[in-house]
CSV table of C-alpha atoms in Angstrom, one decimal:
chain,number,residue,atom,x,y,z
A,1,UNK,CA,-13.8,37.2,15.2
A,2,UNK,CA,-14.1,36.6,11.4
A,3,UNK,CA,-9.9,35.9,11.8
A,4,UNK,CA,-10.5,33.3,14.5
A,5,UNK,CA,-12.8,31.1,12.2
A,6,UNK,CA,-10.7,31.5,9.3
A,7,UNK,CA,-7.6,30.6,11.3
A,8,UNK,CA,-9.6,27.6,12.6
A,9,UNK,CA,-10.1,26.4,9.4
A,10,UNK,CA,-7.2,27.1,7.9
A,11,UNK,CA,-5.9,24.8,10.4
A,12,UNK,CA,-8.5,21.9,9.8
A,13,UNK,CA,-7.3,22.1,6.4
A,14,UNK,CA,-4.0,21.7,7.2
A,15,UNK,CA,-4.5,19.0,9.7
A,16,UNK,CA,-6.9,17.4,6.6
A,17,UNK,CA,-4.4,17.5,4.3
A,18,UNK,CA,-1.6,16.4,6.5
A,19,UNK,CA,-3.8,12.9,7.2
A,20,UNK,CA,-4.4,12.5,3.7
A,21,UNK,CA,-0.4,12.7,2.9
A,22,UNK,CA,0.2,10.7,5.6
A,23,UNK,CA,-2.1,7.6,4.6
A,24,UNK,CA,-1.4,7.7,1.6
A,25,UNK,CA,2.5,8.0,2.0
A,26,UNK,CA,1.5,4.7,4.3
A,27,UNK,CA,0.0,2.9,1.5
A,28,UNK,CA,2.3,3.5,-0.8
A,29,UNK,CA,4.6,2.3,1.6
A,30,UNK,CA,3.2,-0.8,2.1
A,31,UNK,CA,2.4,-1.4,-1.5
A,32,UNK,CA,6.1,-1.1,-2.3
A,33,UNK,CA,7.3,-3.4,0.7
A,34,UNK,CA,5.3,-6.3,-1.2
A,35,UNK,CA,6.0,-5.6,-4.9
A,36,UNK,CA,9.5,-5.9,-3.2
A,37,UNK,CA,8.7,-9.2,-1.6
A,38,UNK,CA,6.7,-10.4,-4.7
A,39,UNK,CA,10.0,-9.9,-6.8
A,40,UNK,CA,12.2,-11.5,-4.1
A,41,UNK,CA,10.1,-14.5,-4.3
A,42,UNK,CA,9.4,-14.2,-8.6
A,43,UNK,CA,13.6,-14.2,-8.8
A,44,UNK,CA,14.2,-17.3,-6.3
A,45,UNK,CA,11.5,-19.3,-8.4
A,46,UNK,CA,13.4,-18.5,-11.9
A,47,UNK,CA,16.9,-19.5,-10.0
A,48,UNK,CA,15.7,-23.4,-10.4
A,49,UNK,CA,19.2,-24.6,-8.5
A,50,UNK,CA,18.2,-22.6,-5.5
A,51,UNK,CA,14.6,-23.2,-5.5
A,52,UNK,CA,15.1,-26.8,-5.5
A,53,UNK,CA,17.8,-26.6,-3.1
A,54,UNK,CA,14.5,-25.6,-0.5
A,55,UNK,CA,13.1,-28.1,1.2
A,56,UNK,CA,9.0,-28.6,0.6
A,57,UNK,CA,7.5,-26.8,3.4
A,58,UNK,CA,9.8,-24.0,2.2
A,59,UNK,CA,8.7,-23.9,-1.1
A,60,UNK,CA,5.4,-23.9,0.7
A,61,UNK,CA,5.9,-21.0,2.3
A,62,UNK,CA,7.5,-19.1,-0.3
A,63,UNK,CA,4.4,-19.5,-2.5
A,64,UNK,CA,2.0,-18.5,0.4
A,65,UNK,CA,4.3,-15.1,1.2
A,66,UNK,CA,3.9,-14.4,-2.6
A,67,UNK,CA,0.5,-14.8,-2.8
A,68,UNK,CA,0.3,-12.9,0.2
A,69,UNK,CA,2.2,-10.0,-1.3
A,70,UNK,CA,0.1,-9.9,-4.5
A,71,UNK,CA,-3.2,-9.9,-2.9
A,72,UNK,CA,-2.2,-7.3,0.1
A,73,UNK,CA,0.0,-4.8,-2.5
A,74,UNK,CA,-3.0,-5.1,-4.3
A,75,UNK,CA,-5.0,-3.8,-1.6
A,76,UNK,CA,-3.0,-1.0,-0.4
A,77,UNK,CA,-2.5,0.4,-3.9
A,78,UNK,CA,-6.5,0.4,-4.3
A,79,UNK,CA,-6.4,2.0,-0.6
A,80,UNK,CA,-3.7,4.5,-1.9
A,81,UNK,CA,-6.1,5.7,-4.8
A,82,UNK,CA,-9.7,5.7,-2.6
A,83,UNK,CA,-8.0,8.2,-0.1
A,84,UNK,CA,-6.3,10.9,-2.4
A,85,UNK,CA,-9.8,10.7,-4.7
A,86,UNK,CA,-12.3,10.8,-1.1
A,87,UNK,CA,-11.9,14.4,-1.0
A,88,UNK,CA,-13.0,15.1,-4.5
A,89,UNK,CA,-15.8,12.5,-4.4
A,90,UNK,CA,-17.2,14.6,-1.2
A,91,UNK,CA,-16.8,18.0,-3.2
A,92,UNK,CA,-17.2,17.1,-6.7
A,93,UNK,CA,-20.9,14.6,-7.2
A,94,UNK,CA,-19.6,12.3,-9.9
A,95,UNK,CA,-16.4,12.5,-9.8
């Protein structure tokens, strides 16, 4: 019986640990996707032929997918760093 509770936790733990990972490996992710898109956009600007070669609206919406980028990488980098340090918060008070 003792076995049973401790194979039941065991595999809470696992199943615990294996959500953490996988959020986290989500975030990160997601972060990466935008610092990608925030550097696509940062290298057309500094190209001045081919950003003046876009028309207005484009422009436009260049500068609206970069702020985008910044403020959601942002986000999922904070995200990233609240879900690996949760699970200390709960066991450690003042962590």
């Amino acid at each position: 019986m003792v076995e049973a509770a401790t194979g039941s936790d065991s595999d809470r733990f696992v199943r615990f640990t294996n959500f953490i990972l996988n959020d986290t490996i989500f975030c990160m992710d997601e972060a990466l996707r935008k610092l990608a898109k925030i550097r696509e956009v940062e290298l057309l600007q500094r190209d001045s032929a081919a950003w003046a070669a876009l028309t207005d609206d484009e422009r436009k919406d260049k500068l609206t997918e970069l702020r985008t980028a910044e403020d959601s990488g942002g986000y999922y980098m904070q995200l990233a760093n609240e879900i690996v340090r949760a699970p200390a918060r709960a066991a450690l008070p003042g962590f």
